[in-house]
Amino acid sequence: DPAMSTLRERYGLDTYRTFLPGLNAMSAGFVVVAFAKLGLTWRVDEPVTAVGLMQRLGILDRHRRLVERLLAMLGEDGWLERETDGWRVLAVPTVSDPKALADELVASYPTHRAELKLTIRCAEQLAEVLRGEADALQLLFPGGSLADTEDLYQNSPSARFYNTLIQETLTA
């Protein structure tokens, strides 16, 4: 416990308390933008299912679990309500510009640049990935490069914390 507290402080894990709400808001914003790009118009009180949206918007079947998660994200923000066989629209999702929020997060949380860089790059192409017009693996590993994922796994605060904790545990 004392070692974890020291590492938590050393690597700035407490920044996640303020960083994660912004990251979640930015991500939800990109989800709303992606659905709009795909042609979705939300209507209050309308029932929504992942399969129904996929059929209406031309989303590939292999992305069903992802679409379920995207709807759950909007449910967590209070725009949708879980029902037995899907969701009900409680309010039309509205967001401020997720790219502007992304820029603010990058400026405010430089130690989280790796998480933000990958999230932003993937989120900006979410609609295209859902329809199979963009390759998610190319977004994660552009040109086969591991540089951004290496940066994430080596330099993000949580990776530095856990990598050091594992190293110290094994050494002990």
PDB file of C-alpha atoms in Angstrom:
ATOM      1  CA  ASP A   1       0.000   0.000   0.000  1.00  0.00           C
ATOM      2  CA  PRO A   2       2.673   2.582   0.851  1.00  0.00           C
ATOM      3  CA  ALA A   3       4.544   1.696  -2.353  1.00  0.00           C
ATOM      4  CA  MET A   4       1.373   2.097  -4.393  1.00  0.00           C
ATOM      5  CA  SER A   5       0.677   5.504  -2.870  1.00  0.00           C
ATOM      6  CA  THR A   6       4.205   6.637  -3.707  1.00  0.00           C
ATOM      7  CA  LEU A   7       3.926   5.361  -7.274  1.00  0.00           C
ATOM      8  CA  ARG A   8       0.458   6.846  -7.687  1.00  0.00           C
ATOM      9  CA  GLU A   9       1.863  10.238  -6.724  1.00  0.00           C
ATOM     10  CA  ARG A  10       5.074   9.840  -8.775  1.00  0.00           C
ATOM     11  CA  TYR A  11       3.197   9.058 -11.990  1.00  0.00           C
ATOM     12  CA  GLY A  12       0.273  11.416 -11.473  1.00  0.00           C
ATOM     13  CA  LEU A  13      -2.505   8.848 -11.364  1.00  0.00           C
ATOM     14  CA  ASP A  14      -4.672  11.331  -9.495  1.00  0.00           C
ATOM     15  CA  THR A  15      -4.957  13.310 -12.739  1.00  0.00           C
ATOM     16  CA  TYR A  16      -7.386  10.637 -13.929  1.00  0.00           C
ATOM     17  CA  ARG A  17     -10.002  12.061 -11.524  1.00  0.00           C
ATOM     18  CA  THR A  18     -10.205  15.201 -13.630  1.00  0.00           C
ATOM     19  CA  PHE A  19      -9.004  13.754 -16.947  1.00  0.00           C
ATOM     20  CA  LEU A  20     -11.510  10.897 -17.306  1.00  0.00           C
ATOM     21  CA  PRO A  21     -14.684  13.028 -17.243  1.00  0.00           C
ATOM     22  CA  GLY A  22     -13.263  15.123 -20.074  1.00  0.00           C
ATOM     23  CA  LEU A  23     -12.137  12.037 -21.979  1.00  0.00           C
ATOM     24  CA  ASN A  24     -15.597  10.489 -21.555  1.00  0.00           C
ATOM     25  CA  ALA A  25     -17.336  13.689 -22.710  1.00  0.00           C
ATOM     26  CA  MET A  26     -15.038  13.960 -25.720  1.00  0.00           C
ATOM     27  CA  SER A  27     -15.610  10.298 -26.608  1.00  0.00           C
ATOM     28  CA  ALA A  28     -19.391  10.617 -26.315  1.00  0.00           C
ATOM     29  CA  GLY A  29     -19.197  13.682 -28.531  1.00  0.00           C
ATOM     30  CA  PHE A  30     -17.338  11.747 -31.197  1.00  0.00           C
ATOM     31  CA  VAL A  31     -19.955   8.971 -30.961  1.00  0.00           C
ATOM     32  CA  VAL A  32     -22.782  11.470 -31.537  1.00  0.00           C
ATOM     33  CA  VAL A  33     -20.879  12.998 -34.471  1.00  0.00           C
ATOM     34  CA  ALA A  34     -20.227   9.545 -35.979  1.00  0.00           C
ATOM     35  CA  PHE A  35     -23.894   8.573 -35.764  1.00  0.00           C
ATOM     36  CA  ALA A  36     -24.834  11.904 -37.367  1.00  0.00           C
ATOM     37  CA  LYS A  37     -22.314  11.272 -40.185  1.00  0.00           C
ATOM     38  CA  LEU A  38     -24.000   7.931 -40.754  1.00  0.00           C
ATOM     39  CA  GLY A  39     -27.369   9.685 -41.102  1.00  0.00           C
ATOM     40  CA  LEU A  40     -28.962   9.083 -37.714  1.00  0.00           C
ATOM     41  CA  THR A  41     -31.616  11.504 -36.570  1.00  0.00           C
ATOM     42  CA  TRP A  42     -32.598  11.003 -32.931  1.00  0.00           C
ATOM     43  CA  ARG A  43     -36.257  11.249 -31.883  1.00  0.00           C
ATOM     44  CA  VAL A  44     -37.302  11.499 -28.250  1.00  0.00           C
ATOM     45  CA  ASP A  45     -39.160   8.423 -27.009  1.00  0.00           C
ATOM     46  CA  GLU A  46     -38.054   6.363 -30.016  1.00  0.00           C
ATOM     47  CA  PRO A  47     -36.944   2.786 -29.287  1.00  0.00           C
ATOM     48  CA  VAL A  48     -33.434   1.996 -30.493  1.00  0.00           C
ATOM     49  CA  THR A  49     -31.578  -1.297 -30.825  1.00  0.00           C
ATOM     50  CA  ALA A  50     -28.052  -1.971 -31.984  1.00  0.00           C
ATOM     51  CA  VAL A  51     -29.259  -4.292 -34.751  1.00  0.00           C
ATOM     52  CA  GLY A  52     -31.875  -1.783 -35.910  1.00  0.00           C
ATOM     53  CA  LEU A  53     -29.330   1.029 -36.053  1.00  0.00           C
ATOM     54  CA  MET A  54     -26.859  -1.159 -37.859  1.00  0.00           C
ATOM     55  CA  GLN A  55     -29.394  -2.026 -40.531  1.00  0.00           C
ATOM     56  CA  ARG A  56     -30.577   1.588 -40.925  1.00  0.00           C
ATOM     57  CA  LEU A  57     -27.089   3.092 -41.014  1.00  0.00           C
ATOM     58  CA  GLY A  58     -25.194   0.455 -42.988  1.00  0.00           C
ATOM     59  CA  ILE A  59     -22.965  -0.619 -40.109  1.00  0.00           C
ATOM     60  CA  LEU A  60     -21.140  -3.917 -40.571  1.00  0.00           C
ATOM     61  CA  ASP A  61     -22.330  -6.909 -38.539  1.00  0.00           C
ATOM     62  CA  ARG A  62     -18.878  -7.442 -37.027  1.00  0.00           C
ATOM     63  CA  HIS A  63     -19.285  -4.170 -35.106  1.00  0.00           C
ATOM     64  CA  ARG A  64     -22.367  -5.198 -33.144  1.00  0.00           C
ATOM     65  CA  ARG A  65     -20.605  -5.318 -29.751  1.00  0.00           C
ATOM     66  CA  LEU A  66     -19.036  -1.934 -30.450  1.00  0.00           C
ATOM     67  CA  VAL A  67     -22.419  -0.422 -31.361  1.00  0.00           C
ATOM     68  CA  GLU A  68     -23.873  -1.855 -28.134  1.00  0.00           C
ATOM     69  CA  ARG A  69     -21.052  -0.165 -26.199  1.00  0.00           C
ATOM     70  CA  LEU A  70     -21.571   3.131 -28.033  1.00  0.00           C
ATOM     71  CA  LEU A  71     -25.259   3.072 -27.105  1.00  0.00           C
ATOM     72  CA  ALA A  72     -24.342   2.247 -23.506  1.00  0.00           C
ATOM     73  CA  MET A  73     -22.041   5.286 -23.462  1.00  0.00           C
ATOM     74  CA  LEU A  74     -24.949   7.482 -24.527  1.00  0.00           C
ATOM     75  CA  GLY A  75     -27.068   5.797 -21.860  1.00  0.00           C
ATOM     76  CA  GLU A  76     -24.441   6.623 -19.230  1.00  0.00           C
ATOM     77  CA  ASP A  77     -24.746  10.267 -20.258  1.00  0.00           C
ATOM     78  CA  GLY A  78     -28.531  10.180 -19.788  1.00  0.00           C
ATOM     79  CA  TRP A  79     -29.582  10.441 -23.419  1.00  0.00           C
ATOM     80  CA  LEU A  80     -30.806   6.857 -23.648  1.00  0.00           C
ATOM     81  CA  GLU A  81     -32.542   4.560 -21.179  1.00  0.00           C
ATOM     82  CA  ARG A  82     -32.021   0.794 -21.133  1.00  0.00           C
ATOM     83  CA  GLU A  83     -35.079  -1.286 -21.935  1.00  0.00           C
ATOM     84  CA  THR A  84     -35.562  -5.034 -22.080  1.00  0.00           C
ATOM     85  CA  ASP A  85     -34.682  -5.343 -25.761  1.00  0.00           C
ATOM     86  CA  GLY A  86     -32.730  -2.163 -26.400  1.00  0.00           C
ATOM     87  CA  TRP A  87     -32.859   1.518 -25.573  1.00  0.00           C
ATOM     88  CA  ARG A  88     -35.319   4.400 -25.525  1.00  0.00           C
ATOM     89  CA  VAL A  89     -34.252   7.911 -26.500  1.00  0.00           C
ATOM     90  CA  LEU A  90     -34.768  10.223 -23.514  1.00  0.00           C
ATOM     91  CA  ALA A  91     -33.243  13.323 -25.072  1.00  0.00           C
ATOM     92  CA  VAL A  92     -31.673  14.213 -28.389  1.00  0.00           C
ATOM     93  CA  PRO A  93     -27.913  13.923 -27.850  1.00  0.00           C
ATOM     94  CA  THR A  94     -26.236  17.267 -28.228  1.00  0.00           C
ATOM     95  CA  VAL A  95     -22.558  17.897 -27.745  1.00  0.00           C
ATOM     96  CA  SER A  96     -20.178  20.714 -28.170  1.00  0.00           C
ATOM     97  CA  ASP A  97     -17.435  20.214 -30.730  1.00  0.00           C
ATOM     98  CA  PRO A  98     -15.544  17.091 -29.611  1.00  0.00           C
ATOM     99  CA  LYS A  99     -12.445  18.196 -31.555  1.00  0.00           C
ATOM    100  CA  ALA A 100     -12.321  21.444 -29.558  1.00  0.00           C
ATOM    101  CA  LEU A 101     -12.661  19.455 -26.335  1.00  0.00           C
ATOM    102  CA  ALA A 102      -9.894  17.145 -27.571  1.00  0.00           C
ATOM    103  CA  ASP A 103      -7.621  20.137 -28.139  1.00  0.00           C
ATOM    104  CA  GLU A 104      -8.376  21.401 -24.618  1.00  0.00           C
ATOM    105  CA  LEU A 105      -7.585  17.984 -23.128  1.00  0.00           C
ATOM    106  CA  VAL A 106      -4.299  17.736 -25.025  1.00  0.00           C
ATOM    107  CA  ALA A 107      -3.293  21.174 -23.743  1.00  0.00           C
ATOM    108  CA  SER A 108      -4.434  20.511 -20.163  1.00  0.00           C
ATOM    109  CA  TYR A 109      -3.146  16.938 -19.797  1.00  0.00           C
ATOM    110  CA  PRO A 110       0.152  16.577 -21.670  1.00  0.00           C
ATOM    111  CA  THR A 111       1.022  13.405 -19.744  1.00  0.00           C
ATOM    112  CA  HIS A 112      -2.028  11.754 -21.337  1.00  0.00           C
ATOM    113  CA  ARG A 113      -0.994  12.582 -24.901  1.00  0.00           C
ATOM    114  CA  ALA A 114      -0.653   8.933 -25.925  1.00  0.00           C
ATOM    115  CA  GLU A 115      -4.180   8.039 -24.809  1.00  0.00           C
ATOM    116  CA  LEU A 116      -5.569  11.154 -26.447  1.00  0.00           C
ATOM    117  CA  LYS A 117      -3.670  10.769 -29.709  1.00  0.00           C
ATOM    118  CA  LEU A 118      -4.956   7.244 -30.308  1.00  0.00           C
ATOM    119  CA  THR A 119      -8.480   8.012 -29.118  1.00  0.00           C
ATOM    120  CA  ILE A 120      -8.816  11.116 -31.267  1.00  0.00           C
ATOM    121  CA  ARG A 121      -7.414   9.467 -34.394  1.00  0.00           C
ATOM    122  CA  CYS A 122      -9.787   6.508 -34.047  1.00  0.00           C
ATOM    123  CA  ALA A 123     -12.804   8.573 -32.974  1.00  0.00           C
ATOM    124  CA  GLU A 124     -12.508  10.962 -35.914  1.00  0.00           C
ATOM    125  CA  GLN A 125     -12.876   7.959 -38.252  1.00  0.00           C
ATOM    126  CA  LEU A 126     -15.492   6.056 -36.224  1.00  0.00           C
ATOM    127  CA  ALA A 127     -18.267   6.376 -38.813  1.00  0.00           C
ATOM    128  CA  GLU A 128     -15.974   5.143 -41.569  1.00  0.00           C
ATOM    129  CA  VAL A 129     -14.782   2.196 -39.452  1.00  0.00           C
ATOM    130  CA  LEU A 130     -18.360   1.190 -38.639  1.00  0.00           C
ATOM    131  CA  ARG A 131     -19.191   1.015 -42.343  1.00  0.00           C
ATOM    132  CA  GLY A 132     -15.952  -0.715 -43.304  1.00  0.00           C
ATOM    133  CA  GLU A 133     -14.650   2.314 -45.210  1.00  0.00           C
ATOM    134  CA  ALA A 134     -11.631   2.695 -42.890  1.00  0.00           C
ATOM    135  CA  ASP A 135      -9.458   0.021 -41.322  1.00  0.00           C
ATOM    136  CA  ALA A 136      -9.352   0.213 -37.523  1.00  0.00           C
ATOM    137  CA  LEU A 137      -5.975  -1.541 -37.432  1.00  0.00           C
ATOM    138  CA  GLN A 138      -4.509   1.138 -39.708  1.00  0.00           C
ATOM    139  CA  LEU A 139      -5.811   3.789 -37.329  1.00  0.00           C
ATOM    140  CA  LEU A 140      -4.161   2.054 -34.378  1.00  0.00           C
ATOM    141  CA  PHE A 141      -0.979   1.132 -36.259  1.00  0.00           C
ATOM    142  CA  PRO A 142      -0.625   3.592 -39.177  1.00  0.00           C
ATOM    143  CA  GLY A 143       1.587   2.051 -41.829  1.00  0.00           C
ATOM    144  CA  GLY A 144       2.264  -0.828 -39.443  1.00  0.00           C
ATOM    145  CA  SER A 145       3.981   1.467 -36.949  1.00  0.00           C
ATOM    146  CA  LEU A 146       3.906   0.535 -33.279  1.00  0.00           C
ATOM    147  CA  ALA A 147       5.167   3.971 -32.166  1.00  0.00           C
ATOM    148  CA  ASP A 148       1.876   5.308 -30.821  1.00  0.00           C
ATOM    149  CA  THR A 149       0.884   2.109 -29.040  1.00  0.00           C
ATOM    150  CA  GLU A 150       4.397   1.808 -27.594  1.00  0.00           C
ATOM    151  CA  ASP A 151       4.055   5.384 -26.343  1.00  0.00           C
ATOM    152  CA  LEU A 152       0.739   4.445 -24.726  1.00  0.00           C
ATOM    153  CA  TYR A 153       2.076   1.294 -23.058  1.00  0.00           C
ATOM    154  CA  GLN A 154       5.301   2.931 -21.907  1.00  0.00           C
ATOM    155  CA  ASN A 155       4.497   6.555 -21.120  1.00  0.00           C
ATOM    156  CA  SER A 156       0.862   6.981 -20.109  1.00  0.00           C
ATOM    157  CA  PRO A 157       0.524   7.551 -16.356  1.00  0.00           C
ATOM    158  CA  SER A 158      -1.317   4.280 -15.789  1.00  0.00           C
ATOM    159  CA  ALA A 159       1.202   2.266 -17.824  1.00  0.00           C
ATOM    160  CA  ARG A 160       4.142   3.824 -15.997  1.00  0.00           C
ATOM    161  CA  PHE A 161       2.437   3.113 -12.656  1.00  0.00           C
ATOM    162  CA  TYR A 162       1.632  -0.536 -13.414  1.00  0.00           C
ATOM    163  CA  ASN A 163       4.914  -1.251 -15.205  1.00  0.00           C
ATOM    164  CA  THR A 164       6.868   0.064 -12.215  1.00  0.00           C
ATOM    165  CA  LEU A 165       4.607  -1.733  -9.725  1.00  0.00           C
ATOM    166  CA  ILE A 166       5.124  -5.042 -11.545  1.00  0.00           C
ATOM    167  CA  GLN A 167       8.861  -4.441 -11.800  1.00  0.00           C
ATOM    168  CA  GLU A 168       9.175  -3.620  -8.092  1.00  0.00           C
ATOM    169  CA  THR A 169       6.992  -6.569  -7.113  1.00  0.00           C
ATOM    170  CA  LEU A 170       9.045  -9.009  -9.161  1.00  0.00           C
ATOM    171  CA  THR A 171      12.282  -7.520  -7.850  1.00  0.00           C
ATOM    172  CA  ALA A 172      11.059  -7.888  -4.250  1.00  0.00           C
TER     173      ALA A 172
END
